[in-house]
XYZ file of N, CA and C in Angstrom:
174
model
N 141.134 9.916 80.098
C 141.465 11.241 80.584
C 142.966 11.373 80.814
N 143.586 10.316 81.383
C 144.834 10.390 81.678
C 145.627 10.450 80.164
N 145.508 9.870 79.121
C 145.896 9.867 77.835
C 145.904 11.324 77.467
N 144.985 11.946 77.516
C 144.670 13.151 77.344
C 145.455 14.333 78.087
N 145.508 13.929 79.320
C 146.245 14.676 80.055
C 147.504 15.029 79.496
N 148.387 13.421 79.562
C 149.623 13.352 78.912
C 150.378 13.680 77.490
N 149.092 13.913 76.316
C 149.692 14.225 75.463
C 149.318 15.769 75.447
N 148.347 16.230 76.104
C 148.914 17.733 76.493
C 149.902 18.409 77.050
N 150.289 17.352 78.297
C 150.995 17.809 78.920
C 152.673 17.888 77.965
N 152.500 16.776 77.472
C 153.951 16.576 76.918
C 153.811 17.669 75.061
N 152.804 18.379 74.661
C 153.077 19.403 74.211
C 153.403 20.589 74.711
N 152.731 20.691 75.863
C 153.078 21.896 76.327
C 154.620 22.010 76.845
N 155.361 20.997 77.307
C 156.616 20.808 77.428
C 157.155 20.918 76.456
N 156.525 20.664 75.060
C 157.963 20.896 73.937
C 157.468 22.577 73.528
N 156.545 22.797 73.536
C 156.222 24.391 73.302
C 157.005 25.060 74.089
N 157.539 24.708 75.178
C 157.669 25.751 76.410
C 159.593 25.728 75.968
N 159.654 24.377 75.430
C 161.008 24.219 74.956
C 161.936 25.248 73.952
N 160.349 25.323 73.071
C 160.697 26.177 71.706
C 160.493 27.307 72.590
N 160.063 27.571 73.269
C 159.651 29.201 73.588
C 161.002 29.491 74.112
N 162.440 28.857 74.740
C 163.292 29.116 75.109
C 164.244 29.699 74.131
N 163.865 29.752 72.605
C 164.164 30.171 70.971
C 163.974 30.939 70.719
N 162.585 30.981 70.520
C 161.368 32.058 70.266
C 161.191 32.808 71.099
N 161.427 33.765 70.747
C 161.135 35.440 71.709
C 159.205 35.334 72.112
N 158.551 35.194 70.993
C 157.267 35.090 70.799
C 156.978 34.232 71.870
N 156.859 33.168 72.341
C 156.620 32.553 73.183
C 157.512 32.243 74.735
N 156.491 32.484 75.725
C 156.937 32.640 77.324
C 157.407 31.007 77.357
N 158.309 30.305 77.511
C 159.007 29.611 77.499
C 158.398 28.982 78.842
N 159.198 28.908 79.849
C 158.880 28.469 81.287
C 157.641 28.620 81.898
N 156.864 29.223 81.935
C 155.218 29.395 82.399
C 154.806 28.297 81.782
N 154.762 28.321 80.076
C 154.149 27.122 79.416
C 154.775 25.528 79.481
N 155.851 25.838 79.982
C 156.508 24.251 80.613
C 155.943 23.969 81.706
N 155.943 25.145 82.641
C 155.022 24.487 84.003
C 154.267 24.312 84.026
N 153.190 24.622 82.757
C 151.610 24.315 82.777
C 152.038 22.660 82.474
N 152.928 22.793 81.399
C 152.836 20.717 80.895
C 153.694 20.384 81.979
N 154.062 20.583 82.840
C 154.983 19.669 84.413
C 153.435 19.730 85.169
N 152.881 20.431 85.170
C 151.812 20.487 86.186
C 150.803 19.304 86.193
N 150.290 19.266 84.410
C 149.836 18.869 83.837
C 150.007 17.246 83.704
N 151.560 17.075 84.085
C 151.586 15.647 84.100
C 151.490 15.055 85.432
N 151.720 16.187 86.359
C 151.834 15.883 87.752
C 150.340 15.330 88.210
N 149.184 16.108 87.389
C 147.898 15.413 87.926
C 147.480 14.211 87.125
N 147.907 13.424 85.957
C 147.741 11.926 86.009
C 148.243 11.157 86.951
N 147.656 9.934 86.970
C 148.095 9.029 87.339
C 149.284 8.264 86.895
N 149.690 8.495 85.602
C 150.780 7.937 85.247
C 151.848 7.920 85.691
N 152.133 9.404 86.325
C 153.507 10.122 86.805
C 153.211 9.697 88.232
N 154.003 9.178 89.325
C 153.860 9.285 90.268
C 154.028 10.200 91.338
N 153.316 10.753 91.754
C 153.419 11.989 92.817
C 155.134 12.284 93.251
N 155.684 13.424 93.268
C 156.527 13.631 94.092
C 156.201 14.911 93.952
N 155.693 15.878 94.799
C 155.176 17.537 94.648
C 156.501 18.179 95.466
N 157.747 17.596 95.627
C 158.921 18.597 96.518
C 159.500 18.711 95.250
N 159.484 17.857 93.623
C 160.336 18.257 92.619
C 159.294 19.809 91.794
N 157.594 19.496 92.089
C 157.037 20.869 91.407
C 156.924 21.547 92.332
N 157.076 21.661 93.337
C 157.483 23.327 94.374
C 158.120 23.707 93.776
N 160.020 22.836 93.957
C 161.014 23.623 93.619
C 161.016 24.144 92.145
N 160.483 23.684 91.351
C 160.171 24.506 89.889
C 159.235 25.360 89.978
N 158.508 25.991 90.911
C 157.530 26.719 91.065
C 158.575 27.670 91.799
N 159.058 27.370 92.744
C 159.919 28.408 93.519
C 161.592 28.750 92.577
N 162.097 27.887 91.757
C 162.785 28.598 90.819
C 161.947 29.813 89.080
N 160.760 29.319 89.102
C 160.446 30.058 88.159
C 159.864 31.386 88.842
């Protein structure tokens, strides 16, 4: 699951990348879904004061 997690998560980070290009695509929403996304594996270790503040800058 965690595998899974992560290679979603880390598409949705390069999508959200291109969307900063692409008019067509919301750029930052779809990055925070893949920051979010990595935030609930286990791989990444918790720090939730770095995804507030990207929640409270977006």
């Amino acid at each position: 699951m965690d595998i899974a997690l992560l290679f979603i998560g880390f598409i949705l980070m390069l999508i959200g990348i291109l969307g900063s290009f692409l008019p067509v695509l919301p750029g930052p929403p779809i990055s925070w879904v893949g920051l979010l996304l990595l935030y609930l594996t286990q791989a990444i270790p918790d720090d939730w004061w770095v995804l507030g503040i990207t929640l409270g800058i977006a």
